[in-house]
Short mmCIF file of C-alpha atoms and ligand atoms in Angstrom, two decimals:
data_model
loop_
_atom_site.label_atom_id
_atom_site.label_comp_id
_atom_site.label_asym_id
_atom_site.label_seq_id
_atom_site.Cartn_x
_atom_site.Cartn_y
_atom_site.Cartn_z
CA MET A 1 0.00 0.22 -0.39
CA LEU A 2 2.98 2.94 0.37
CA SER A 3 4.06 1.24 -2.14
CA SER A 4 1.17 3.71 -4.23
CA PHE A 5 2.01 6.76 -5.81
CA ARG A 6 -0.85 8.11 -4.91
CA LEU A 7 -0.21 7.10 -1.19
CA LYS A 8 2.84 9.34 -1.34
CA ILE A 9 2.14 12.09 -2.83
CA VAL A 10 -1.19 12.65 -0.56
CA LEU A 11 1.54 12.25 2.22
CA TRP A 12 3.64 14.54 1.51
CA TYR A 13 0.81 16.74 0.80
CA SER A 14 -0.20 16.05 4.38
CA VAL A 15 2.80 16.97 5.43
CA VAL A 16 3.51 20.11 3.97
CA VAL A 17 -0.70 21.64 4.30
CA LEU A 18 0.30 20.36 7.71
CA SER A 19 3.64 21.78 8.67
CA THR A 20 2.35 25.47 7.10
CA LEU A 21 -0.46 25.16 9.49
CA LEU A 22 1.62 24.29 12.17
CA VAL A 23 3.68 28.01 11.49
CA PHE A 24 0.53 29.22 10.58
CA ARG A 25 -0.77 28.74 14.13
CA PHE A 26 2.56 30.16 15.42
CA VAL A 27 3.05 33.00 14.19
CA SER A 28 -0.57 34.16 14.31
CA GLU A 29 -0.86 33.74 18.18
CA GLU A 30 2.86 35.92 17.96
CA VAL A 31 0.48 38.60 15.97
CA ILE A 32 -2.26 38.64 17.69
CA ARG A 33 -1.28 38.23 20.96
CA ASP A 34 0.88 41.82 19.82
CA SER A 35 -1.43 43.47 19.22
CA LEU A 36 -3.32 42.38 21.90
CA TYR A 37 -0.98 44.27 24.00
CA GLU A 38 -0.15 46.99 21.94
CA ASP A 39 -4.34 47.54 22.36
CA LEU A 40 -4.09 47.45 26.35
CA ASP A 41 -0.67 49.12 26.82
CA ASN A 42 -3.26 51.71 24.53
CA SER A 43 -5.30 51.86 26.79
CA LEU A 44 -3.20 51.91 30.44
CA ARG A 45 -1.61 54.33 28.61
CA GLY A 46 -4.25 57.02 27.93
CA GLU A 47 -5.91 55.36 31.10
CA VAL A 48 -2.57 57.03 33.20
CA GLU A 49 -2.61 59.84 31.04
CA TRP A 50 -6.97 60.69 32.27
CA MET A 51 -5.30 60.46 36.09
CA ARG A 52 -2.42 63.19 36.20
CA ASN A 53 -4.87 65.31 34.06
CA LEU A 54 -7.01 64.79 36.55
CA LEU A 55 -4.68 65.31 40.13
CA GLU A 56 -3.40 68.26 37.49
CA ALA A 57 -6.44 69.79 37.16
CA TYR A 58 -8.40 69.24 40.78
CA LYS A 59 -4.62 70.37 42.35
CA THR A 60 -4.80 73.39 40.86
CA LYS A 61 -8.86 73.73 41.64
CA ASN A 62 -7.42 73.50 44.96
CA LEU A 63 -9.81 70.25 45.12
CA PRO A 64 -11.09 68.07 48.85
CA ASP A 65 -8.44 65.02 47.88
CA ASP A 66 -11.94 63.00 48.43
CA GLU A 67 -13.09 64.10 46.08
CA ILE A 68 -10.94 63.32 44.10
CA ARG A 69 -10.16 59.40 45.06
CA GLU A 70 -13.88 59.38 44.88
CA GLU A 71 -13.26 60.55 40.85
CA ILE A 72 -11.12 57.44 40.71
CA ASP A 73 -12.45 55.13 42.18
CA THR A 74 -15.68 55.15 40.07
CA ARG A 75 -14.03 55.74 37.11
CA SER A 76 -12.08 52.42 37.97
CA ILE A 77 -15.12 50.86 38.84
CA LEU A 78 -17.09 51.78 35.89
CA SER A 79 -13.98 50.49 33.48
CA PRO A 80 -14.28 47.72 30.96
CA ARG A 81 -11.44 46.23 31.95
CA LYS A 82 -11.10 45.55 35.79
CA GLU A 83 -7.89 46.70 36.55
CA TYR A 84 -5.71 48.32 39.91
CA ILE A 85 -4.82 51.85 40.24
CA GLU A 86 -2.31 53.11 42.94
CA ILE A 87 -1.27 56.62 43.23
CA TYR A 88 1.54 58.73 45.57
CA ASP A 89 1.93 62.11 46.70
CA VAL A 90 4.69 64.34 46.59
CA ALA A 91 6.30 62.79 49.80
CA GLY A 92 6.18 59.37 49.03
CA ALA A 93 2.95 58.36 51.49
CA GLU A 94 0.03 56.90 49.24
CA TYR A 95 -2.29 58.58 47.81
CA PHE A 96 -4.98 56.15 46.32
CA ARG A 97 -5.23 52.47 45.99
CA SER A 98 -8.17 50.46 44.55
CA SER A 99 -9.93 48.34 46.98
CA ASP A 100 -9.32 45.06 45.80
CA LEU A 101 -5.56 44.92 45.78
CA GLU A 102 -5.91 44.54 49.35
CA LEU A 103 -2.19 44.17 51.04
CA ASP A 104 -0.43 43.58 47.49
CA GLU A 105 1.79 46.60 45.84
CA LEU A 106 2.09 47.36 42.92
CA ARG A 107 4.65 50.10 43.55
CA PRO A 108 7.72 47.70 44.12
CA LEU A 109 6.98 45.84 40.89
CA GLY A 110 7.14 48.98 38.94
CA HIS A 111 10.63 50.24 40.24
CA GLY A 112 9.23 53.78 40.69
CA ALA A 113 8.46 54.13 36.80
CA LEU A 114 8.38 52.90 34.02
CA SER A 115 9.26 54.19 29.99
CA GLU A 116 6.89 50.98 28.39
CA ALA A 117 4.90 48.65 30.19
CA ILE A 118 5.36 44.48 31.00
CA THR A 119 4.64 42.12 31.91
CA ILE A 120 4.73 40.18 35.56
CA PRO A 121 4.62 36.69 35.46
CA GLU A 122 3.23 36.80 38.97
CA PHE A 123 1.42 39.04 40.37
CA ARG A 124 -1.75 37.13 42.25
CA ASN A 125 -1.15 33.72 40.07
CA ARG A 126 -1.64 35.20 37.15
CA PRO A 127 0.50 37.75 34.93
CA LEU A 128 0.27 41.12 35.03
CA ARG A 129 0.51 44.38 32.25
CA LEU A 130 1.87 47.09 34.33
CA ILE A 131 2.80 50.96 33.55
CA ALA A 132 4.12 53.43 35.72
CA ALA A 133 4.32 57.59 35.26
CA LYS A 134 5.70 60.09 37.53
CA ASP A 135 5.71 63.39 37.69
CA SER A 136 6.48 66.44 39.81
CA THR A 137 4.06 65.16 42.41
CA PHE A 138 2.14 61.92 41.10
CA GLU A 139 3.33 58.69 40.65
CA ILE A 140 0.72 56.50 39.12
CA TYR A 141 0.08 52.58 38.33
CA VAL A 142 -1.68 50.68 36.86
CA GLY A 143 -1.77 46.90 36.55
CA TYR A 144 -4.40 45.09 34.26
CA PRO A 145 -4.64 41.11 35.03
CA MET A 146 -4.05 39.93 31.50
CA THR A 147 -7.06 36.68 32.23
CA ASP A 148 -8.16 38.23 29.01
CA ILE A 149 -5.68 38.16 26.60
CA ASP A 150 -4.42 34.10 27.47
CA ALA A 151 -8.08 33.19 26.97
CA ALA A 152 -8.52 34.68 23.39
CA ILE A 153 -5.16 32.67 23.17
CA ASP A 154 -5.82 29.95 24.63
CA LYS A 155 -8.74 30.18 22.25
CA ILE A 156 -7.00 30.29 19.16
CA ALA A 157 -5.08 27.94 19.79
CA SER A 158 -7.56 25.09 21.11
CA SER A 159 -9.43 25.70 18.19
CA PHE A 160 -6.02 25.05 15.69
CA VAL A 161 -6.10 21.47 17.95
CA LEU A 162 -9.91 20.68 16.79
CA LEU A 163 -8.56 22.70 13.54
CA ILE A 164 -5.85 19.62 12.90
CA PRO A 165 -7.42 16.52 12.52
CA VAL A 166 -10.54 18.13 10.79
CA THR A 167 -8.31 19.43 7.62
CA LEU A 168 -6.26 16.68 7.81
CA VAL A 169 -8.39 14.50 7.39
CA LEU A 170 -9.67 16.81 4.95
CA ILE A 171 -6.83 16.45 2.95
CA PHE A 172 -6.42 13.15 3.59
CA ALA A 173 -9.93 12.57 1.77
CA GLY A 174 -9.37 15.88 -0.59
CA GLY A 175 -5.72 14.38 -2.08
CA LEU A 176 -6.84 10.86 -2.82
CA PHE A 177 -9.68 12.12 -4.83
CA LEU A 178 -7.34 15.12 -7.00
CA VAL A 179 -4.79 12.60 -7.13
CA SER A 180 -7.03 9.56 -8.47
CA ARG A 181 -8.74 12.04 -10.90
CA PHE A 182 -4.60 13.36 -11.69
CA MET A 183 -3.22 10.01 -12.07
CA GLN A 184 -6.60 8.70 -14.43
CA PRO A 185 -3.97 8.91 -17.69
CA ILE A 186 -0.99 7.17 -15.92
CA GLN A 187 -3.45 4.63 -14.55
CA ASP A 188 -5.23 4.28 -18.67
CA LEU A 189 -1.63 4.43 -19.41
CA ASN A 190 -0.23 0.85 -17.14
CA ARG A 191 -3.56 -0.69 -18.95
CA TYR A 192 -2.52 0.11 -22.25
CA ALA A 193 1.72 -0.93 -21.83
CA ASP A 194 -0.68 -4.57 -20.38
CA GLU A 195 -2.69 -5.04 -23.29
CA LEU A 196 0.64 -3.65 -24.94
CA LEU A 197 2.89 -6.86 -24.11
CA GLN A 198 -0.22 -9.34 -24.24
CA GLN A 199 -0.19 -8.80 -28.76
CA PRO A 200 1.48 -9.10 -30.82
CA LEU A 201 3.60 -5.73 -32.24
CA ASP A 202 2.15 -6.31 -35.58
CA GLU A 203 -1.49 -6.26 -34.57
CA GLU A 204 -3.59 -2.86 -34.70
CA LEU A 205 -3.81 -1.52 -30.74
CA PRO A 206 -6.25 1.35 -30.00
CA GLN A 207 -4.05 4.86 -29.37
CA ILE A 208 -4.32 5.55 -25.36
CA PRO A 209 -7.51 7.32 -25.08
CA VAL A 210 -6.54 11.32 -24.19
CA ARG A 211 -8.63 12.91 -21.56
CA THR A 212 -7.36 16.39 -21.48
CA LYS A 213 -4.38 19.01 -23.18
CA ASP A 214 -2.64 19.61 -20.94
CA GLU A 215 0.98 19.10 -20.14
CA MET A 216 -0.02 15.62 -19.03
CA GLY A 217 -2.27 15.15 -22.16
CA ALA A 218 1.23 16.20 -24.73
CA LEU A 219 2.82 13.13 -22.70
CA ILE A 220 0.08 10.69 -23.59
CA MET A 221 0.23 12.09 -27.32
CA ARG A 222 3.54 11.57 -27.74
CA ILE A 223 3.40 8.85 -26.06
CA ASN A 224 1.16 7.42 -29.09
CA ALA A 225 2.48 8.40 -31.17
CA VAL A 226 5.86 6.67 -30.14
CA ILE A 227 4.31 3.75 -30.39
CA GLU A 228 2.90 4.32 -33.21
CA LYS A 229 6.31 5.06 -34.75
CA MET A 230 8.02 1.85 -33.51
CA ARG A 231 5.04 -0.56 -34.97
CA SER A 232 5.76 0.73 -38.18
CA SER A 233 8.95 0.74 -38.15
CA MET A 234 8.20 -2.93 -36.71
CA ARG A 235 6.10 -3.56 -39.48
CA GLN A 236 7.64 -2.22 -42.30
CA ALA A 237 11.07 -4.16 -40.89
CA LEU A 238 8.10 -7.57 -40.67
CA GLY A 239 7.66 -6.62 -44.46
CA PHE A 240 10.70 -5.72 -45.57
CA SER A 241 13.08 -9.11 -44.17
CA SER A 242 9.88 -11.08 -45.88
CA LEU A 243 9.43 -9.06 -48.76
CA ALA A 244 13.08 -9.33 -49.77
CA SER A 245 13.12 -13.17 -49.26
CA HIS A 246 10.02 -13.36 -51.71
CA GLU A 247 12.19 -11.29 -54.53
CA LEU A 248 14.90 -14.10 -53.68
CA ARG A 249 13.16 -16.58 -54.34
CA THR A 250 12.15 -16.07 -57.80
CA PRO A 251 15.88 -15.64 -59.58
CA LEU A 252 16.68 -19.29 -57.05
CA ALA A 253 13.53 -20.86 -58.79
CA VAL A 254 14.05 -19.57 -62.01
CA MET A 255 17.39 -20.71 -62.13
CA ARG A 256 17.22 -23.55 -60.64
CA ASN A 257 14.34 -24.30 -63.81
CA GLN A 258 17.30 -23.59 -66.01
CA LEU A 259 19.83 -25.04 -64.26
CA GLU A 260 17.40 -29.14 -64.32
CA SER A 261 16.99 -28.96 -68.03
CA ALA A 262 20.31 -28.23 -68.77
CA LEU A 263 21.01 -31.65 -66.98
CA ARG A 264 18.91 -33.53 -68.96
CA PRO A 265 20.86 -35.74 -70.95
CA GLU A 266 19.54 -34.93 -74.12
CA VAL A 267 19.81 -31.77 -74.46
CA ALA A 268 21.28 -29.92 -77.61
CA THR A 269 24.67 -27.55 -77.63
CA GLU A 270 22.66 -24.89 -78.09
CA VAL A 271 19.86 -25.43 -76.11
CA LEU A 272 23.04 -25.69 -73.24
CA HIS A 273 23.93 -22.66 -74.40
CA GLN A 274 21.33 -20.20 -74.03
CA THR A 275 20.42 -22.00 -70.96
CA VAL A 276 23.79 -21.12 -69.93
CA ALA A 277 23.57 -17.17 -71.63
CA SER A 278 20.00 -16.92 -68.84
CA THR A 279 21.11 -18.72 -65.98
CA TYR A 280 23.92 -16.16 -66.44
CA ASP A 281 21.87 -13.21 -66.24
CA GLU A 282 19.10 -14.41 -63.60
CA ILE A 283 22.47 -14.26 -61.48
CA LEU A 284 23.17 -10.98 -62.20
CA ARG A 285 20.26 -9.94 -61.58
CA LEU A 286 20.21 -11.03 -58.83
CA ASN A 287 23.73 -10.29 -57.62
CA ARG A 288 21.94 -6.76 -58.00
CA ILE A 289 19.08 -7.71 -55.33
CA VAL A 290 20.81 -8.19 -52.84
CA ASP A 291 23.38 -5.03 -53.82
CA ASP A 292 20.65 -2.59 -53.24
CA LEU A 293 19.02 -5.30 -50.24
CA LEU A 294 22.67 -4.17 -48.82
CA SER A 295 23.26 -1.06 -49.67
CA LEU A 296 19.51 -0.07 -47.66
CA SER A 297 20.18 -2.19 -45.02
CA THR A 298 23.36 0.05 -43.80
CA MET A 299 21.91 3.66 -45.14
CA GLU A 300 17.95 2.33 -43.63
CA ALA A 301 19.72 1.05 -40.35
CA GLY A 302 21.53 4.38 -40.13
CA THR A 303 25.32 2.81 -40.73
CA LEU A 304 26.00 4.39 -44.27
CA LYS A 305 29.13 6.43 -44.48
CA LEU A 306 29.03 8.24 -46.93
CA GLN A 307 33.68 8.44 -48.68
CA ARG A 308 32.20 12.39 -50.18
CA GLN A 309 34.72 13.96 -51.93
CA PRO A 310 35.19 17.38 -54.12
CA GLN A 311 33.54 16.36 -57.31
CA ASP A 312 32.72 18.82 -60.50
CA PHE A 313 28.47 17.43 -60.94
CA GLN A 314 29.68 18.31 -64.65
CA LEU A 315 32.31 15.47 -65.08
CA LEU A 316 30.50 12.97 -63.47
CA LEU A 317 27.88 13.70 -65.92
CA LYS A 318 29.86 13.39 -68.86
CA GLU A 319 30.88 10.29 -67.89
CA PHE A 320 27.93 8.51 -66.92
CA HIS A 321 26.14 9.99 -70.58
CA GLU A 322 28.97 8.07 -71.59
CA GLU A 323 28.06 4.52 -70.66
CA ALA A 324 24.47 5.76 -70.30
CA LYS A 325 24.30 6.69 -74.68
CA LEU A 326 25.57 2.67 -74.55
CA LEU A 327 23.13 1.29 -72.30
CA ALA A 328 20.14 2.70 -74.18
CA GLY A 329 21.41 2.44 -77.21
CA GLU A 330 20.80 -1.03 -77.32
CA LYS A 331 16.74 -0.70 -76.76
CA ASN A 332 17.37 1.95 -79.39
CA ILE A 333 16.74 4.77 -77.05
CA THR A 334 18.95 8.33 -77.57
CA VAL A 335 19.88 10.54 -73.85
CA LEU A 336 21.48 12.83 -74.22
CA LEU A 337 23.54 15.32 -72.10
CA ASP A 338 22.72 19.20 -71.74
CA GLU A 339 25.10 21.86 -71.32
CA ALA A 340 25.83 23.12 -67.70
CA PRO A 341 28.51 25.32 -66.33
CA PRO A 342 30.59 23.12 -64.18
CA ALA A 343 29.53 23.07 -60.11
CA GLN A 344 31.45 22.19 -57.50
CA VAL A 345 29.95 19.45 -55.36
CA ALA A 346 30.72 17.08 -52.21
CA VAL A 347 29.71 13.57 -53.06
CA ASP A 348 29.76 10.43 -53.10
CA VAL A 349 30.59 9.67 -56.52
CA LEU A 350 29.74 5.13 -56.39
CA ARG A 351 26.51 6.18 -54.43
CA ILE A 352 25.54 9.17 -56.59
CA ARG A 353 26.87 7.27 -59.88
CA GLN A 354 23.86 3.92 -58.04
CA MET A 355 21.67 7.12 -57.57
CA LEU A 356 22.47 8.11 -62.02
CA PHE A 357 22.05 3.94 -62.96
CA ASN A 358 18.96 3.29 -60.76
CA LEU A 359 16.31 6.43 -62.86
CA LEU A 360 18.73 5.13 -65.84
CA ASP A 361 17.65 1.24 -64.97
CA ASN A 362 13.81 2.59 -64.41
CA ALA A 363 14.26 5.38 -68.03
CA ILE A 364 15.14 2.68 -70.67
CA LYS A 365 12.82 0.17 -69.06
CA HIS A 366 9.79 1.87 -68.89
CA THR A 367 11.00 3.44 -72.34
CA PRO A 368 9.53 2.62 -75.95
CA PRO A 369 12.57 1.92 -78.13
CA GLY A 370 12.90 5.35 -80.57
CA GLY A 371 12.76 7.26 -76.99
CA TRP A 372 14.78 9.74 -75.84
CA ILE A 373 16.39 10.45 -72.00
CA ARG A 374 17.60 13.52 -71.11
CA LEU A 375 19.98 15.11 -68.56
CA GLY A 376 20.79 17.94 -67.42
CA TYR A 377 21.10 20.44 -64.34
CA LYS A 378 21.86 24.47 -63.52
CA ARG A 379 22.68 26.07 -60.95
CA GLU A 380 20.29 26.74 -58.14
CA GLY A 381 21.08 29.04 -55.09
CA HIS A 382 23.96 26.94 -52.74
CA GLY A 383 22.93 23.26 -54.80
CA VAL A 384 22.64 22.10 -58.58
CA LEU A 385 19.21 21.22 -59.17
CA LEU A 386 19.08 18.14 -61.62
CA GLN A 387 16.25 16.51 -64.64
CA PHE A 388 16.51 13.35 -65.68
CA SER A 389 13.49 13.45 -68.24
CA ASP A 390 13.11 10.15 -70.39
CA THR A 391 9.56 9.57 -72.41
CA GLY A 392 8.37 7.07 -72.22
CA THR A 393 4.67 5.81 -70.45
CA GLY A 394 4.95 6.96 -67.37
CA ILE A 395 3.29 7.31 -63.59
CA PRO A 396 -0.51 7.37 -62.88
CA ALA A 397 -0.22 10.10 -60.00
CA SER A 398 -2.09 7.99 -57.83
CA GLN A 399 1.12 6.29 -57.18
CA LEU A 400 4.01 9.09 -57.82
CA LEU A 401 3.63 9.33 -54.43
CA LYS A 402 4.04 5.20 -53.40
CA ILE A 403 6.68 4.14 -55.90
CA PHE A 404 9.97 5.61 -53.23
CA ASP A 405 8.97 2.61 -51.37
CA THR A 406 10.42 0.37 -50.78
CA PHE A 407 9.51 -3.32 -52.84
CA TYR A 408 6.83 -1.47 -54.33
CA ARG A 409 6.39 -1.04 -58.22
CA ALA A 410 3.95 1.10 -59.70
CA SER A 411 1.76 -0.86 -61.89
CA SER A 412 2.35 -0.56 -65.89
CA ASN A 413 1.04 -2.38 -69.22
CA ASP A 414 4.65 -2.27 -70.09
CA SER A 415 6.00 -6.22 -70.94
CA GLY A 416 10.06 -6.97 -70.03
CA PRO A 417 11.30 -8.33 -66.64
CA GLN A 418 9.48 -6.54 -63.17
CA GLY A 419 12.49 -4.57 -60.85
CA ALA A 420 12.23 -5.66 -56.20
CA GLY A 421 10.75 -2.22 -56.01
CA LEU A 422 14.24 -1.86 -54.66
CA GLY A 423 15.19 1.15 -57.22
CA LEU A 424 14.52 4.67 -56.19
CA ALA A 425 14.03 3.40 -52.54
CA LEU A 426 17.70 3.82 -52.42
CA VAL A 427 17.46 6.77 -54.93
CA ARG A 428 16.07 8.33 -52.79
CA TRP A 429 18.48 7.08 -49.42
CA ILE A 430 20.81 8.22 -51.48
CA VAL A 431 19.71 11.62 -51.62
CA ALA A 432 18.22 12.56 -48.08
CA ALA A 433 22.05 11.29 -47.44
CA HIS A 434 23.76 13.88 -49.01
CA GLN A 435 21.69 16.12 -47.88
CA GLY A 436 19.62 16.79 -50.90
CA ASP A 437 15.40 16.73 -52.02
CA ILE A 438 14.10 14.78 -54.75
CA SER A 439 10.61 14.88 -56.59
CA VAL A 440 9.45 13.19 -59.41
CA GLU A 441 6.59 14.32 -62.16
CA SER A 442 4.55 11.89 -64.45
CA LYS A 443 2.41 12.58 -68.06
CA LEU A 444 1.23 9.13 -68.75
CA ASN A 445 3.10 8.09 -71.98
CA GLN A 446 4.58 11.20 -71.88
CA GLY A 447 7.23 11.08 -69.90
CA THR A 448 8.55 11.35 -66.02
CA THR A 449 11.25 13.41 -65.10
CA PHE A 450 12.35 13.38 -61.55
CA ILE A 451 14.46 16.24 -59.96
CA ILE A 452 17.45 15.97 -57.46
CA ARG A 453 18.76 19.05 -55.89
CA LEU A 454 22.52 18.62 -54.19
CA PRO A 455 23.66 20.50 -52.37
CA LEU A 456 26.91 22.96 -53.65
CA ALA A 457 30.99 22.05 -51.92
CA GLU A 458 30.81 25.71 -50.35
CA ALA A 459 26.86 25.01 -48.79
CA LEU A 460 28.38 22.25 -46.74
CA ALA A 461 31.51 23.92 -46.02
CA LYS A 462 30.03 26.19 -43.84
N1 ATP B 501 10.74 6.44 -65.58
C1 ATP B 501 10.06 6.24 -64.86
N2 ATP B 501 8.95 5.61 -65.91
C2 ATP B 501 7.88 4.76 -65.38
N3 ATP B 501 7.63 4.30 -64.32
C3 ATP B 501 8.70 4.62 -63.45
C4 ATP B 501 9.50 5.12 -63.85
N4 ATP B 501 10.69 5.09 -63.10
C5 ATP B 501 10.12 4.31 -61.77
N5 ATP B 501 9.62 4.01 -62.13
C6 ATP B 501 8.06 2.84 -61.55
O1 ATP B 501 8.18 3.34 -60.10
C7 ATP B 501 8.16 1.86 -59.97
C8 ATP B 501 9.58 2.04 -58.48
O2 ATP B 501 10.66 1.70 -59.36
P1 ATP B 501 11.62 1.05 -58.15
O3 ATP B 501 13.07 1.72 -59.21
O4 ATP B 501 11.88 1.52 -57.19
O5 ATP B 501 11.45 -0.45 -58.77
P2 ATP B 501 12.14 -1.26 -59.38
O6 ATP B 501 12.15 -0.57 -61.10
O7 ATP B 501 10.52 -1.10 -60.29
O8 ATP B 501 12.52 -2.42 -59.75
P3 ATP B 501 14.38 -2.20 -58.95
O9 ATP B 501 14.39 -0.38 -59.70
O10 ATP B 501 14.22 -2.81 -57.91
O11 ATP B 501 15.27 -3.10 -60.63
C9 ATP B 501 8.72 0.89 -60.81
O12 ATP B 501 8.48 0.11 -60.72
C10 ATP B 501 7.82 1.35 -61.82
O13 ATP B 501 6.95 1.13 -61.93
MG1 MG B 502 13.55 0.15 -60.33
#
């Protein structure tokens, strides 16, 4: 039970509130005590002042002392505060004393005169606040038993004693209620994690409900996003390996059939030659798929290290153009290279050639004999903008976004061997690894243009 997060929060919270309450109790007691004392002192000073004025007035008018004494007596009886009064005349003889003082004396406690009121802790079994004034004619002492003040302060203290358990119960119950409410999303999370652990990872799971728009809601949204990302990369990885094995199975099956037929004893030498040549082609195809898969998996795992070096883009394209002409020429397709100014790029030449040959392979595959492939670039901003166009079959608009996905093959009416759907995925990775970007425009039966942006060497050096 104590390990419960909720309980811990509520306990800590209760300790904090309780401590605040106790501090508040002591501080308020002090403040109230001070202000009551101040009130009392003011009224004591008022009394002394009143007596002094009275004595002075009577003296100047030379009235009888008994009258003065009576007036003081009446005043002290009528006063809402029960006070003790002691007055001595100039000779030090007792002039007046409250009747209820009996034999107890204030003068020895006040030492003649006091500039400030003081508290006598024990006077007739209770504390006494005492004030004194002395002038050339009289010595006046006024004392006030502090029973009222102490009773008021005791009342406050005892009301706190009552308040503390009530507050504790309220804090505890209210705290538990509030914390339970706020912990609801965490409970959802726990339940969801349990479900997640029990289900196969590639299965669909509902998202964790986002109940609030606060930090907790934001956290859950983020967790949802992280889980979705992990699941999609999981699905991708599963898909990748199953598709990869599928892709390898087809050429292997073809080769097995070809070799089986070649092994028949009655097979003619000419057919044998053809079979070996065709198996060789199949091995080349297999080789390419394995190479592409290897490249893709190193790129996707983020372990691909580019060997970047400064390179004139114009020169690189010229060399590629020579090779492209030979390859496309077999299908009677013309490859054109537009004139362009030199541009220094920092690229991994092998990877950029891999990119170009993949684009060329696609263009040749999807362009009918007699068609054109056109290459050109211009400098734009801090990069080069390469256009790779063909006059081929084009790609349906609905599939334009998907063609860069691994293993994706757009539906086409081209005959001829199907690819593995890896080429453009590789192209996209290579471009991205060079901090570039790629886009495609295509019109059905008119042609396709790939537009690739690569940064200039100077832009990378910055
Ligand atoms: N120049 C193009 N003209 C028409 N369609 C194209 C062109 N380039 C790509 N495509 C379409 O995009 C799809 C994906 O291309 P991608 O290069 O990734 O795979 P692939 O060529 O089928 O296989 P691989 O390149 O692995 O041999 C192709 O199947 C094709 O339908
Ligand atoms: Mg391809």
